[in-house]
Structures are given as structure tokens and as C-alpha cells.
CSV table of C-alpha atoms and ligand atoms in Angstrom, one decimal:
chain,number,residue,atom,x,y,z
J,52,MET,CA,51.6,77.9,108.9
J,53,ARG,CA,54.4,78.1,111.4
J,54,VAL,CA,57.6,76.4,110.2
J,55,ALA,CA,59.5,74.9,113.1
J,56,LYS,CA,63.0,76.4,113.5
J,57,GLN,CA,65.7,73.8,113.0
J,58,LYS,CA,67.3,73.0,116.3
J,59,ARG,CA,71.1,73.2,116.6
J,60,ALA,CA,73.5,70.8,118.4
J,61,LEU,CA,77.2,70.9,118.9
J,62,VAL,CA,79.0,67.5,119.4
J,63,ILE,CA,82.3,67.8,121.1
J,64,GLY,CA,84.7,65.0,120.1
J,65,GLY,CA,84.8,63.3,116.7
J,66,SER,CA,85.7,59.7,117.6
J,67,ILE,CA,83.2,56.9,117.4
J,68,GLY,CA,80.8,58.2,120.0
J,69,GLY,CA,80.8,61.8,118.6
J,70,LEU,CA,80.4,60.6,115.0
J,71,CYS,CA,77.4,58.4,115.9
J,72,ALA,CA,75.8,61.3,117.7
J,73,GLY,CA,76.5,63.7,114.8
J,74,HIS,CA,75.0,61.4,112.2
J,75,LEU,CA,71.9,60.4,114.2
J,76,LEU,CA,71.1,64.0,115.1
J,77,HIS,CA,71.6,65.1,111.5
J,78,ARG,CA,69.3,62.3,110.3
J,79,ALA,CA,66.7,63.4,113.0
J,80,GLY,CA,66.6,66.9,111.4
J,81,TRP,CA,69.0,68.7,113.7
J,82,ASN,CA,71.6,71.2,112.5
J,83,ALA,CA,74.5,69.2,114.1
J,84,THR,CA,78.2,69.8,113.8
J,85,VAL,CA,81.0,67.7,115.3
J,86,TYR,CA,84.0,69.5,116.8
J,87,GLU,CA,87.2,67.4,117.1
J,88,ARG,CA,90.4,68.5,118.8
J,89,SER,CA,92.7,66.6,116.6
J,90,ARG,CA,93.7,67.8,113.1
J,91,SER,CA,95.2,64.5,112.1
J,92,ASP,CA,93.5,61.3,110.8
J,93,LEU,CA,92.4,59.4,113.9
J,94,ALA,CA,92.3,56.2,111.8
J,95,ASP,CA,96.1,56.0,112.1
J,96,ARG,CA,95.7,55.1,115.8
J,97,GLY,CA,94.0,52.3,117.8
J,98,ALA,CA,94.1,48.6,118.0
J,99,GLY,CA,91.5,45.8,118.5
J,100,LEU,CA,88.1,46.1,120.0
J,101,GLY,CA,84.9,44.2,120.6
J,102,VAL,CA,81.9,44.9,118.5
J,103,SER,CA,78.2,43.9,118.7
J,104,LYS,CA,75.1,43.5,116.6
J,105,GLU,CA,73.7,46.6,118.3
J,106,LEU,CA,76.7,48.7,117.1
J,107,PHE,CA,76.2,47.4,113.5
J,108,ASP,CA,72.4,48.1,113.8
J,109,ILE,CA,73.2,51.7,114.7
J,110,MET,CA,75.7,52.0,111.8
J,111,ALA,CA,73.0,50.7,109.5
J,112,ARG,CA,70.6,53.3,110.8
J,113,ILE,CA,73.3,55.9,109.9
J,114,GLY,CA,73.4,54.5,106.4
J,115,ILE,CA,76.5,52.2,106.7
J,116,GLU,CA,75.2,48.9,105.4
J,117,PRO,CA,76.1,45.7,107.2
J,118,ASP,CA,79.4,44.5,105.7
J,119,PRO,CA,81.1,41.3,106.7
J,120,SER,CA,84.5,42.9,106.3
J,121,LEU,CA,83.9,45.0,109.4
J,122,SER,CA,84.5,42.2,111.9
J,123,VAL,CA,85.7,38.6,112.4
J,124,GLY,CA,83.5,36.2,114.4
J,125,ALA,CA,84.7,33.6,116.9
J,126,LYS,CA,82.3,30.7,117.5
J,127,THR,CA,83.8,29.5,120.8
J,128,SER,CA,86.2,30.4,123.5
J,129,ILE,CA,89.0,28.2,124.6
J,130,TRP,CA,91.0,28.0,127.8
J,131,LEU,CA,94.6,27.3,126.9
J,132,GLY,CA,96.8,25.6,129.6
J,133,GLN,CA,100.4,26.3,130.5
J,134,LYS,CA,101.7,23.8,128.0
J,135,ASP,CA,99.5,24.9,125.1
J,136,GLU,CA,97.0,22.2,125.9
J,137,LEU,CA,93.3,22.7,125.3
J,138,VAL,CA,91.9,22.7,128.9
J,139,GLN,CA,88.3,23.5,127.9
J,140,GLU,CA,86.3,24.8,125.0
J,141,LEU,CA,83.2,26.9,125.8
J,142,PRO,CA,80.3,27.8,123.5
J,143,ARG,CA,80.9,31.5,123.9
J,144,ALA,CA,80.7,33.4,120.6
J,145,SER,CA,81.9,37.0,120.0
J,146,ARG,CA,83.0,39.4,117.3
J,147,GLY,CA,86.2,41.3,117.1
J,148,SER,CA,87.4,44.3,114.9
J,149,THR,CA,89.8,47.1,115.0
J,150,TRP,CA,89.3,50.7,115.9
J,151,PRO,CA,90.1,52.1,112.4
J,152,VAL,CA,87.8,49.6,110.7
J,153,ILE,CA,84.8,50.9,112.7
J,154,TYR,CA,85.9,54.6,112.8
J,155,GLN,CA,86.6,55.1,109.0
J,156,PRO,CA,83.2,54.4,107.5
J,157,LEU,CA,81.6,56.6,110.2
J,158,ARG,CA,84.0,59.4,109.4
J,159,ARG,CA,83.7,59.0,105.7
J,160,ALA,CA,79.9,59.1,105.8
J,161,LEU,CA,79.8,62.4,107.6
J,162,PRO,CA,80.0,65.4,105.2
J,163,ASP,CA,83.1,67.5,105.8
J,164,ALA,CA,80.8,70.6,106.3
J,165,LEU,CA,79.6,68.9,109.5
J,166,TYR,CA,83.0,68.0,110.9
J,167,ARG,CA,85.4,70.6,112.3
J,168,PRO,CA,88.9,69.3,113.0
J,169,GLY,CA,91.4,71.2,115.1
J,170,MET,CA,88.7,72.7,117.4
J,171,ILE,CA,89.6,72.4,121.1
J,172,LEU,CA,86.7,73.0,123.4
J,173,THR,CA,87.9,74.9,126.5
J,174,ARG,CA,84.6,75.5,128.4
J,175,ILE,CA,80.8,75.8,128.2
J,176,GLU,CA,78.6,78.7,129.2
J,177,GLN,CA,74.8,78.4,129.7
J,178,ASP,CA,72.1,80.9,129.4
J,179,GLY,CA,68.5,79.6,129.8
J,180,PRO,CA,67.7,77.2,127.0
J,181,LYS,CA,71.0,78.0,125.1
J,182,ALA,CA,74.4,76.6,125.7
J,183,ARG,CA,77.6,78.2,124.3
J,184,ALA,CA,80.8,76.3,123.5
J,185,ILE,CA,84.1,78.3,123.8
J,186,PHE,CA,87.0,77.0,121.8
J,187,ALA,CA,90.8,77.5,122.3
J,188,ASP,CA,91.0,79.7,119.2
J,189,GLY,CA,88.6,82.2,120.9
J,190,THR,CA,85.5,81.3,118.8
J,191,ALA,CA,82.2,80.7,120.5
J,192,GLU,CA,79.2,78.7,119.1
J,193,GLU,CA,75.7,78.7,120.5
J,194,ALA,CA,73.2,75.8,120.4
J,195,ASP,CA,70.1,74.3,121.8
J,196,LEU,CA,72.1,71.3,122.9
J,197,ILE,CA,75.8,70.4,123.5
J,198,VAL,CA,76.7,66.7,123.4
J,199,ALA,CA,80.0,65.9,125.1
J,200,ALA,CA,81.7,63.0,123.4
J,201,ASP,CA,85.1,64.1,124.4
J,202,GLY,CA,86.4,60.9,126.0
J,203,VAL,CA,87.6,59.7,129.4
J,204,MET,CA,89.5,63.0,130.2
J,205,SER,CA,86.5,65.0,129.0
J,206,THR,CA,86.9,68.8,129.4
J,207,VAL,CA,83.1,69.1,129.7
J,208,ARG,CA,82.8,66.5,132.5
J,209,ARG,CA,85.6,68.1,134.4
J,210,GLN,CA,83.8,71.5,134.2
J,211,PHE,CA,80.5,70.1,135.6
J,212,LEU,CA,81.8,67.2,137.7
J,213,PRO,CA,85.4,68.2,138.8
J,214,GLU,CA,85.4,65.5,141.5
J,215,VAL,CA,84.9,62.6,139.0
J,216,ALA,CA,88.0,61.0,137.6
J,217,PRO,CA,89.0,57.6,136.3
J,218,LYS,CA,89.9,55.1,139.1
J,219,GLN,CA,93.0,52.9,138.7
J,220,ALA,CA,92.1,49.2,139.0
J,221,GLY,CA,95.5,47.9,140.1
J,222,TYR,CA,96.5,46.3,136.8
J,223,VAL,CA,97.7,47.3,133.4
J,224,ALA,CA,97.0,45.9,129.9
J,225,TRP,CA,99.6,45.2,127.3
J,226,ARG,CA,98.2,45.0,123.8
J,227,GLY,CA,99.7,43.9,120.5
J,228,ILE,CA,98.7,42.9,117.0
J,229,ILE,CA,100.5,40.7,114.4
J,230,ASP,CA,99.6,39.4,111.0
J,231,GLU,CA,97.7,36.1,111.1
J,232,ALA,CA,100.5,34.5,109.0
J,233,GLU,CA,102.9,35.1,111.9
J,234,ILE,CA,100.9,32.8,114.3
J,235,PRO,CA,103.2,29.9,114.9
J,236,ALA,CA,102.2,27.0,112.6
J,237,SER,CA,101.7,24.7,115.7
J,238,GLY,CA,98.9,26.9,117.0
J,239,ARG,CA,97.0,27.8,113.9
J,240,ASP,CA,94.4,25.0,114.1
J,241,LEU,CA,93.9,25.5,117.8
J,242,LEU,CA,93.4,29.3,117.6
J,243,PHE,CA,91.4,29.4,114.4
J,244,ASP,CA,88.2,31.3,114.8
J,245,ARG,CA,88.2,31.0,118.6
J,246,ILE,CA,89.0,33.4,121.4
J,247,ALA,CA,91.9,32.0,123.4
J,248,PHE,CA,92.1,32.7,127.1
J,249,SER,CA,95.0,31.8,129.3
J,250,PHE,CA,95.5,32.3,133.0
J,251,PRO,CA,99.1,32.5,134.2
J,252,GLU,CA,99.1,32.8,138.0
J,253,GLY,CA,97.2,36.0,138.9
J,254,GLU,CA,97.1,37.3,135.3
J,255,MET,CA,95.0,36.9,132.2
J,256,ILE,CA,95.7,37.0,128.5
J,257,LEU,CA,93.2,36.7,125.6
J,258,SER,CA,93.7,36.7,121.9
J,259,VAL,CA,91.4,36.9,118.9
J,260,HIS,CA,91.4,37.3,115.1
J,261,VAL,CA,90.5,40.7,113.7
J,262,PRO,CA,90.2,42.1,110.2
J,263,GLY,CA,93.5,42.5,108.3
J,264,PRO,CA,94.8,45.5,106.2
J,265,GLY,CA,92.1,46.8,103.9
J,266,ASN,CA,89.5,45.1,106.0
J,267,ASP,CA,90.5,41.7,104.7
J,268,VAL,CA,88.7,39.0,106.6
J,269,ARG,CA,89.9,36.0,104.5
J,270,PRO,CA,91.6,33.4,106.6
J,271,GLY,CA,95.3,33.9,106.2
J,272,HIS,CA,95.0,37.6,105.6
J,273,ARG,CA,93.6,38.7,108.9
J,274,ARG,CA,95.4,40.0,111.9
J,275,TYR,CA,95.7,38.5,115.4
J,276,TYR,CA,95.3,40.6,118.5
J,277,PHE,CA,96.1,40.0,122.1
J,278,ILE,CA,95.5,41.8,125.4
J,279,TRP,CA,97.5,40.8,128.5
J,280,TYR,CA,96.3,42.0,131.9
J,281,ARG,CA,99.1,42.1,134.5
J,282,PRO,CA,98.8,43.3,138.1
J,283,ALA,CA,100.8,46.5,138.9
J,284,THR,CA,100.8,48.6,142.1
J,285,PRO,CA,100.3,52.4,141.8
J,286,GLU,CA,104.1,52.9,142.3
J,287,GLN,CA,104.9,50.4,139.5
J,288,GLN,CA,102.4,52.1,137.2
J,289,ARG,CA,104.0,55.5,137.8
J,290,GLU,CA,107.3,54.1,136.7
J,291,MET,CA,105.8,52.3,133.6
J,292,PHE,CA,104.1,55.4,132.4
J,293,THR,CA,107.3,57.5,132.8
J,294,ASP,CA,109.5,57.9,129.7
J,295,VAL,CA,113.3,57.9,129.6
J,296,ALA,CA,113.3,61.7,129.9
J,297,GLY,CA,111.5,61.4,133.2
J,298,GLN,CA,108.1,62.7,131.9
J,299,ASN,CA,105.1,60.9,133.4
J,300,HIS,CA,102.2,60.4,130.9
J,301,GLY,CA,99.5,59.5,133.4
J,302,LEU,CA,97.3,56.5,132.5
J,303,SER,CA,98.8,55.6,129.2
J,304,ILE,CA,102.0,56.3,127.3
J,305,PRO,CA,102.8,56.8,123.6
J,306,PRO,CA,104.0,53.3,122.5
J,307,ALA,CA,107.4,54.6,121.2
J,308,MET,CA,108.1,56.1,124.7
J,309,ILE,CA,107.7,52.9,126.7
J,310,ARG,CA,111.1,52.4,128.4
J,311,GLY,CA,113.2,49.5,127.0
J,312,GLU,CA,113.5,47.9,130.4
J,313,PHE,CA,109.7,47.4,130.6
J,314,LEU,CA,109.6,45.9,127.1
J,315,ASP,CA,112.4,43.5,128.1
J,316,GLN,CA,110.5,42.6,131.3
J,317,LEU,CA,107.4,41.9,129.2
J,318,GLN,CA,109.3,39.5,127.0
J,319,ALA,CA,111.0,37.8,130.0
J,320,ALA,CA,107.6,37.4,131.7
J,321,ALA,CA,106.0,36.1,128.5
J,322,ARG,CA,108.7,33.3,128.4
J,323,ALA,CA,108.4,32.5,132.1
J,324,LYS,CA,104.6,32.7,132.5
J,325,LEU,CA,102.7,32.2,129.3
J,326,PRO,CA,101.9,29.1,127.3
J,327,PRO,CA,104.7,28.8,124.7
J,328,LEU,CA,102.3,29.7,121.9
J,329,MET,CA,101.2,32.9,123.5
J,330,ALA,CA,104.8,33.8,124.4
J,331,GLU,CA,105.7,33.3,120.8
J,332,ILE,CA,102.9,35.6,119.7
J,333,VAL,CA,103.9,38.3,122.2
J,334,SER,CA,107.5,38.1,121.1
J,335,ARG,CA,106.5,38.8,117.5
J,336,VAL,CA,104.8,42.1,118.2
J,337,LYS,CA,107.0,45.0,117.1
J,338,GLN,CA,105.5,47.7,119.2
J,339,PRO,CA,103.3,46.7,122.1
J,340,LEU,CA,100.8,49.3,123.6
J,341,LEU,CA,100.5,49.8,127.3
J,342,GLN,CA,97.6,51.3,129.3
J,343,ALA,CA,96.4,51.5,132.9
J,344,ILE,CA,93.1,49.8,133.5
J,345,THR,CA,90.6,52.2,134.9
J,346,ASP,CA,86.9,52.7,135.3
J,347,MET,CA,84.8,55.8,135.9
J,348,GLU,CA,81.2,56.6,136.8
J,349,SER,CA,79.4,59.9,136.5
J,350,PRO,CA,76.6,60.5,139.0
J,351,ARG,CA,74.6,62.4,136.3
J,352,LEU,CA,75.0,63.0,132.7
J,353,VAL,CA,72.9,66.1,132.0
J,354,PHE,CA,73.6,69.7,133.1
J,355,GLY,CA,71.1,72.1,131.6
J,356,ARG,CA,71.4,71.7,127.8
J,357,VAL,CA,74.7,69.7,128.1
J,358,ALA,CA,74.7,65.9,127.9
J,359,LEU,CA,77.7,63.6,128.5
J,360,MET,CA,78.0,60.4,126.5
J,361,GLY,CA,80.4,57.6,125.6
J,362,ASP,CA,83.7,57.5,127.6
J,363,ALA,CA,83.0,61.0,128.9
J,364,ALA,CA,80.1,59.6,130.8
J,365,PHE,CA,81.1,56.1,132.0
J,366,VAL,CA,84.2,54.0,131.4
J,367,ALA,CA,84.0,50.3,131.9
J,368,ARG,CA,87.1,48.2,132.0
J,369,PRO,CA,87.9,46.5,128.7
J,370,HIS,CA,86.7,43.1,129.8
J,371,VAL,CA,83.2,44.0,128.7
J,372,ALA,CA,84.5,44.7,125.2
J,373,ALA,CA,81.8,47.3,124.8
J,374,GLY,CA,83.3,50.8,124.8
J,375,THR,CA,82.2,51.5,121.2
J,376,SER,CA,78.9,49.8,121.5
J,377,LYS,CA,78.1,51.7,124.6
J,378,ALA,CA,79.0,55.0,123.0
J,379,ALA,CA,76.8,54.2,119.9
J,380,LEU,CA,73.9,53.2,122.2
J,381,ASP,CA,74.3,56.4,124.2
J,382,ALA,CA,74.0,58.4,121.0
J,383,ALA,CA,71.0,56.4,119.8
J,384,CYS,CA,69.2,56.7,123.2
J,385,LEU,CA,69.8,60.5,123.2
J,386,VAL,CA,68.4,61.0,119.7
J,387,ASP,CA,65.4,58.6,120.3
J,388,ALA,CA,64.6,60.5,123.5
J,389,LEU,CA,64.8,63.9,121.6
J,390,ASP,CA,62.6,62.5,118.9
J,391,ALA,CA,60.0,61.1,121.3
J,392,ALA,CA,59.8,64.4,123.3
J,393,GLY,CA,59.2,66.6,120.2
J,394,ASP,CA,60.0,70.2,121.2
J,395,ASP,CA,60.6,69.4,124.9
J,396,ILE,CA,64.4,69.0,124.9
J,397,ASP,CA,64.6,69.2,128.7
J,398,ALA,CA,62.2,66.3,129.1
J,399,ALA,CA,64.2,64.3,126.6
J,400,LEU,CA,67.4,64.9,128.6
J,401,VAL,CA,65.7,63.8,131.8
J,402,ARG,CA,64.8,60.5,130.1
J,403,TYR,CA,68.3,60.1,128.6
J,404,ASN,CA,69.9,60.8,132.0
J,405,GLU,CA,67.8,58.1,133.7
J,406,GLN,CA,68.3,55.4,131.0
J,407,ARG,CA,72.0,55.9,130.5
J,408,CYS,CA,73.0,56.3,134.1
J,409,ALA,CA,71.3,52.9,134.8
J,410,PHE,CA,73.1,51.3,131.9
J,411,GLY,CA,76.5,52.9,132.7
J,412,ARG,CA,76.4,51.8,136.3
J,413,ALA,CA,75.5,48.2,135.3
J,414,ILE,CA,78.2,47.9,132.7
J,415,VAL,CA,80.9,49.3,135.0
J,416,ALA,CA,79.8,47.0,137.8
J,417,HIS,CA,80.0,44.0,135.4
J,418,SER,CA,83.5,45.0,134.2
J,419,ARG,CA,84.7,45.3,137.9
J,420,TYR,CA,83.4,41.8,138.6
J,421,LEU,CA,85.3,40.5,135.5
J,422,GLY,CA,88.5,42.2,136.6
J,423,ALA,CA,88.3,41.4,140.3
J,424,TYR,CA,90.4,38.3,139.7
J,425,ILE,CA,93.4,40.3,138.5
J,426,GLU,CA,92.8,43.3,140.8
J,427,ALA,CA,92.9,41.1,143.9
J,428,GLN,CA,96.5,40.0,143.1
J,429,ILE,CA,98.1,43.3,144.4
J,430,LYS,CA,96.4,42.9,147.8
J,431,PRO,CA,98.1,41.1,150.7
J,432,LEU,CA,97.2,37.3,150.6
J,433,PRO,CA,94.6,37.3,153.5
J,434,GLU,CA,92.7,40.2,151.8
J,435,ARG,CA,92.4,38.7,148.4
J,436,GLY,CA,89.1,36.9,148.9
J,437,ALA,CA,87.3,34.5,146.6
J,438,ALA,CA,87.7,36.6,143.4
J,439,ALA,CA,91.5,35.9,143.4
J,440,THR,CA,90.9,32.2,142.8
J,441,ARG,CA,87.9,32.4,140.6
J,442,ASP,CA,87.4,29.4,138.2
J,443,PRO,CA,88.8,30.4,134.8
J,444,ALA,CA,85.9,28.7,133.1
J,445,ARG,CA,83.5,31.0,135.0
J,446,ILE,CA,85.6,34.0,133.9
J,447,ILE,CA,85.4,33.0,130.3
J,448,THR,CA,81.7,32.3,130.4
J,449,ASP,CA,80.9,35.7,132.0
J,450,TYR,CA,83.3,37.6,129.8
J,451,GLY,CA,82.0,40.5,127.7
J,452,ALA,CA,78.6,42.1,128.3
J,453,PRO,CA,76.2,40.9,125.6
J,454,HIS,CA,73.3,40.6,128.1
J,455,LEU,CA,73.6,44.3,129.0
J,456,VAL,CA,74.2,45.6,125.4
J,457,HIS,CA,71.4,43.5,124.0
J,458,ALA,CA,68.9,44.8,126.6
J,459,ALA,CA,69.9,48.5,126.2
Y,77,LIG,C1,92.3,57.5,118.2
Y,77,LIG,C2,91.6,56.6,119.1
Y,77,LIG,C3,91.9,55.2,119.1
Y,77,LIG,C4,91.3,54.3,119.9
Y,77,LIG,N1,91.6,53.0,119.8
Y,77,LIG,C5,90.9,52.1,120.6
Y,77,LIG,C6,91.2,50.7,120.4
Y,77,LIG,O1,92.0,50.3,119.7
Y,77,LIG,N2,90.5,49.8,121.2
Y,77,LIG,C7,89.5,50.3,122.1
Y,77,LIG,O2,88.9,49.4,122.8
Y,77,LIG,N3,89.2,51.6,122.2
Y,77,LIG,C8,89.9,52.5,121.5
Y,77,LIG,N4,89.6,53.8,121.6
Y,77,LIG,C9,88.6,54.3,122.6
Y,77,LIG,C10,87.2,54.1,122.0
Y,77,LIG,O3,87.0,54.9,120.9
Y,77,LIG,C11,86.2,54.4,123.1
Y,77,LIG,O4,86.4,53.7,124.3
Y,77,LIG,C12,84.8,54.3,122.7
Y,77,LIG,O5,84.5,54.2,121.4
Y,77,LIG,C13,84.0,55.5,123.2
Y,77,LIG,O6,84.3,56.5,122.4
Y,77,LIG,P1,84.1,58.0,122.7
Y,77,LIG,O7,83.8,58.6,121.3
Y,77,LIG,O8,83.1,58.2,123.8
Y,77,LIG,O9,85.5,58.6,123.2
Y,77,LIG,P2,86.9,58.6,122.6
Y,77,LIG,O10,87.1,57.5,121.6
Y,77,LIG,O11,87.9,58.6,123.7
Y,77,LIG,O12,87.0,60.0,121.8
Y,77,LIG,C14,87.0,61.3,122.4
Y,77,LIG,C15,87.3,62.3,121.3
Y,77,LIG,O13,87.2,63.6,121.8
Y,77,LIG,C16,88.2,64.4,121.4
Y,77,LIG,N5,88.4,65.4,122.3
Y,77,LIG,C17,88.9,65.3,123.6
Y,77,LIG,N6,88.9,66.5,124.2
Y,77,LIG,C18,88.4,67.4,123.3
Y,77,LIG,C19,88.2,68.8,123.4
Y,77,LIG,N7,88.5,69.5,124.5
Y,77,LIG,N8,87.7,69.4,122.3
Y,77,LIG,C20,87.4,68.7,121.2
Y,77,LIG,N9,87.6,67.4,121.1
Y,77,LIG,C21,88.1,66.7,122.1
Y,77,LIG,C22,89.4,63.4,121.3
Y,77,LIG,O14,90.4,63.8,120.4
Y,77,LIG,C23,88.7,62.1,120.7
Y,77,LIG,O15,88.7,62.1,119.3
Y,77,LIG,C24,90.3,54.8,120.8
Y,77,LIG,C25,90.0,56.2,120.9
Y,77,LIG,C26,90.6,57.1,120.0
Y,77,LIG,C27,90.3,58.5,120.1
């Protein structure tokens, strides 16, 4: 009897997408190893994120049982007016978490022997049905499949699609997180278990409960997260992402390097533009985070025996709150296609490419639609169009992408 040789896969990038791919491939019988550039614990970074039933289903498939401490649910969304008044409440439910809360169980569940930290991929070589990963330390590893989960600035994507890059959307996001106990007493009932949206002229802020330290989801012990979208021209963004020493950091900046003048401007704008409750919450954040809003589409995801996934493949703007769900669904789709195709890896990759390109294009398009309201604000008045005055209730109703994630 012929014993089938175990197939080998290299996963480049050990964040949420790469860990999902590593686990699922391993469970499907592959010899799969995850190679991560960073040597440090990634759980020390990150802020709030949207999660979905689909993400938790994939985690359960990996062996991480559903656990109520992984997220906090909001039953409805509210539109908060300029004087903290409740303008409208809409029956739009969602779940929020934080990056480390989702990352940690995925990392803990992957045996150390399958996770190689401090390994920086520099390029890929291909030779018939084999692909070879070359790392910065000079080592080379050969496999039947290389999965590129190396994020938005993916080294792998830049090798195969050098013309594809993230596109700036004309606005930035300020994010911050505080302890739930720091929410001003006047707002606790109003904000409790709801997502709160507010729409100062041409801008948008939303805030939500997320798990607290030690995944504590008991009321009073959770944390409270906001993301504030503000229009900024390319010139303004260049300044905002340049530190005091004159170094420009591109599309984001280490929080401690954000120049004091921009933090002062943020607080002044909060007092001038936000409902008092939101302004108070922004003022209580010790170290806000700042990122440029971008999106990115790859025209194809498969190059011989190399497959792009997660943020390396498509990046939707954060309004769809689906970056981690999308990465997990990419991993699941890839492994399901490989399973279904048996020994025909190339046929599986054709199927994966078709399915995930369609999904990626749809979710990026939806995120552009949701962000068009803010994006329009940097255009001259006559060019702004209908998106600039879109009804806030419509924006709230359409927010997120449950219809896309659920159908994937
Ligand atoms: C530390 C961290 C914190 C984050 N926090 C948040 C958050 O708070 N909210 C949110 O919405 N999203 C956050 N994200 C992004 C979020 O993880 C992604 O949008 C989504 O989960 C898709 O993930 P991904 O695995 O495709 O890509 P990413 O999460 O971007 O991960 C890519 C990984 O590849 C590694 N890598 C890059 N280049 C190489 C290379 N050449 N060789 C080897 N490894 C490489 C990176 O170090 C990184 O770990 C965070 C990402 C990271 C890495």
C-alpha cells in the first residue's frame, strides 16, 4: 500500500490570519510551520476590533471552545446628538473585542515547534511544484505551498504584485481605550451595551464596550473603546505621521512618537466638535493611537504555489469591522479548497483565488461606501456629492459587513 507523503506548508506571518492558517492546515494533516518576523509577544500591541460568529466558529474548529469572555455584545446602536441627547436608537447588534483577546488563545494553542519567531522572509523562489522561502538569516525552506499572511505591507505581495499598494482614503482614525469605570457617570446608562455613534460635521466617532484586563466582561470591569474618523489631506497626513526628529513613519506612527501639537489639536477638536460625553472620554485616554485610513485590492491571490491571504490580500477600511474575520475566513476557505481537491493543490488554489477575490472586492467596496461620507469632506464643496450629506441613520444601519461575512 502506498502511504501518501505528508504535504508541507510554510505560513509567513504569525498574527491572527497566519495562526488560523497554521492551525487549520495542521489539523488537515499538513506539515505546517508559521514564520513570524517579530521576536516579541504580539499580544502587547493592538486595540479594539470587531468580531463575528464566523470568527468564533473557525476558532472552535481549531479547538478553542466558544468562551463568553472573548467579546462583549451590543444589542443596539445609538446616534448621539451634539448635546449628548439620544437622537435615535437602531436595532443593530454587534460584538466587540480587543486584538490580544483574540490573538492570545490562537497563539497559545499552536505548539511552539510549529511557530518560528524572529524569521523575516525576504523573498520566494519557485521551481515547478515547489516553492522556497528565503529568510533574512540566510536560511531557505522548501514546501508544496507558501501562505502569505504577512499583512498590509506584505513582502510576498510586493514581490509578485509590486504595483499594488494601500490607497489613502483622505482621512485618519484616532483610537483610544479607557477603563469602563472612567466613563463619566452621566453617560453610563446611555452607553451601556450599545454602540454609540456621533457625527460632528464631516466626521464620525463611534464607541463600544470591549473585554477588560484578564478578559473580564463583567459590567464595571470592561474597557471602553472609541475610534474617531477625521478628514486629513495628504499634506496634513504627512505632517501627522512625522515625529519630532523629522522622521516620517508612513501610514501609522508609534503612539509615543505622535507630536504633542497633534495631541493638543485632538483635545481642542474634541472640546469644540464632539458631544460633551464623547469629549470627556477622549480626554481620559492616556495614549491615543493614530493611523491613516487606507484600502487595498489585489487583482489575484495565487502565484504558482504561493497564496496571499488576510491583509496581505485585501484591506478593507475599518468601518466593516471585519479584518480578523476576513483573515480567518480566508484561511478556512484555503484549507477547505485543499481538502476538497485531494492531491490537486493547483486546482484548490484556482478555487481559492476565485472565491476570495470575489469576497475581497465586495468587502472593500462596502467599506468605501461606508467611508465615503468622511472621504468627501476634503474635496471642494461642488465635488462632494450626495455621500457628504448622507443620513447618519443610514450610515449606522449599513455599518459593518455581517451580510458579507455571513455569506462567505
Ligand atoms: C500586533 C498587531 C496588533 C493589531 N491590532 C489591531 C487592532 O487593535 N485592531 C484591528 O482592527 N486590527 C489590528 N491588527 C490588524 C489585524 O490583525 C488584521 O487586520 C487582521 O487580523 C488580518 O490579519 P493578518 O494576519 O492578515 O495581518 P496582520 O495582523 O497585519 O499580521 C501580519 C503579520 O506578518 C508579520 N510579518 C510581516 N512581514 C513579515 C515578513 N517579511 N516575514 C515574516 N513575518 C512578517 C507581521 O509581524 C505580523 O505579525 C493588528 C495587527 C498586529 C500585527
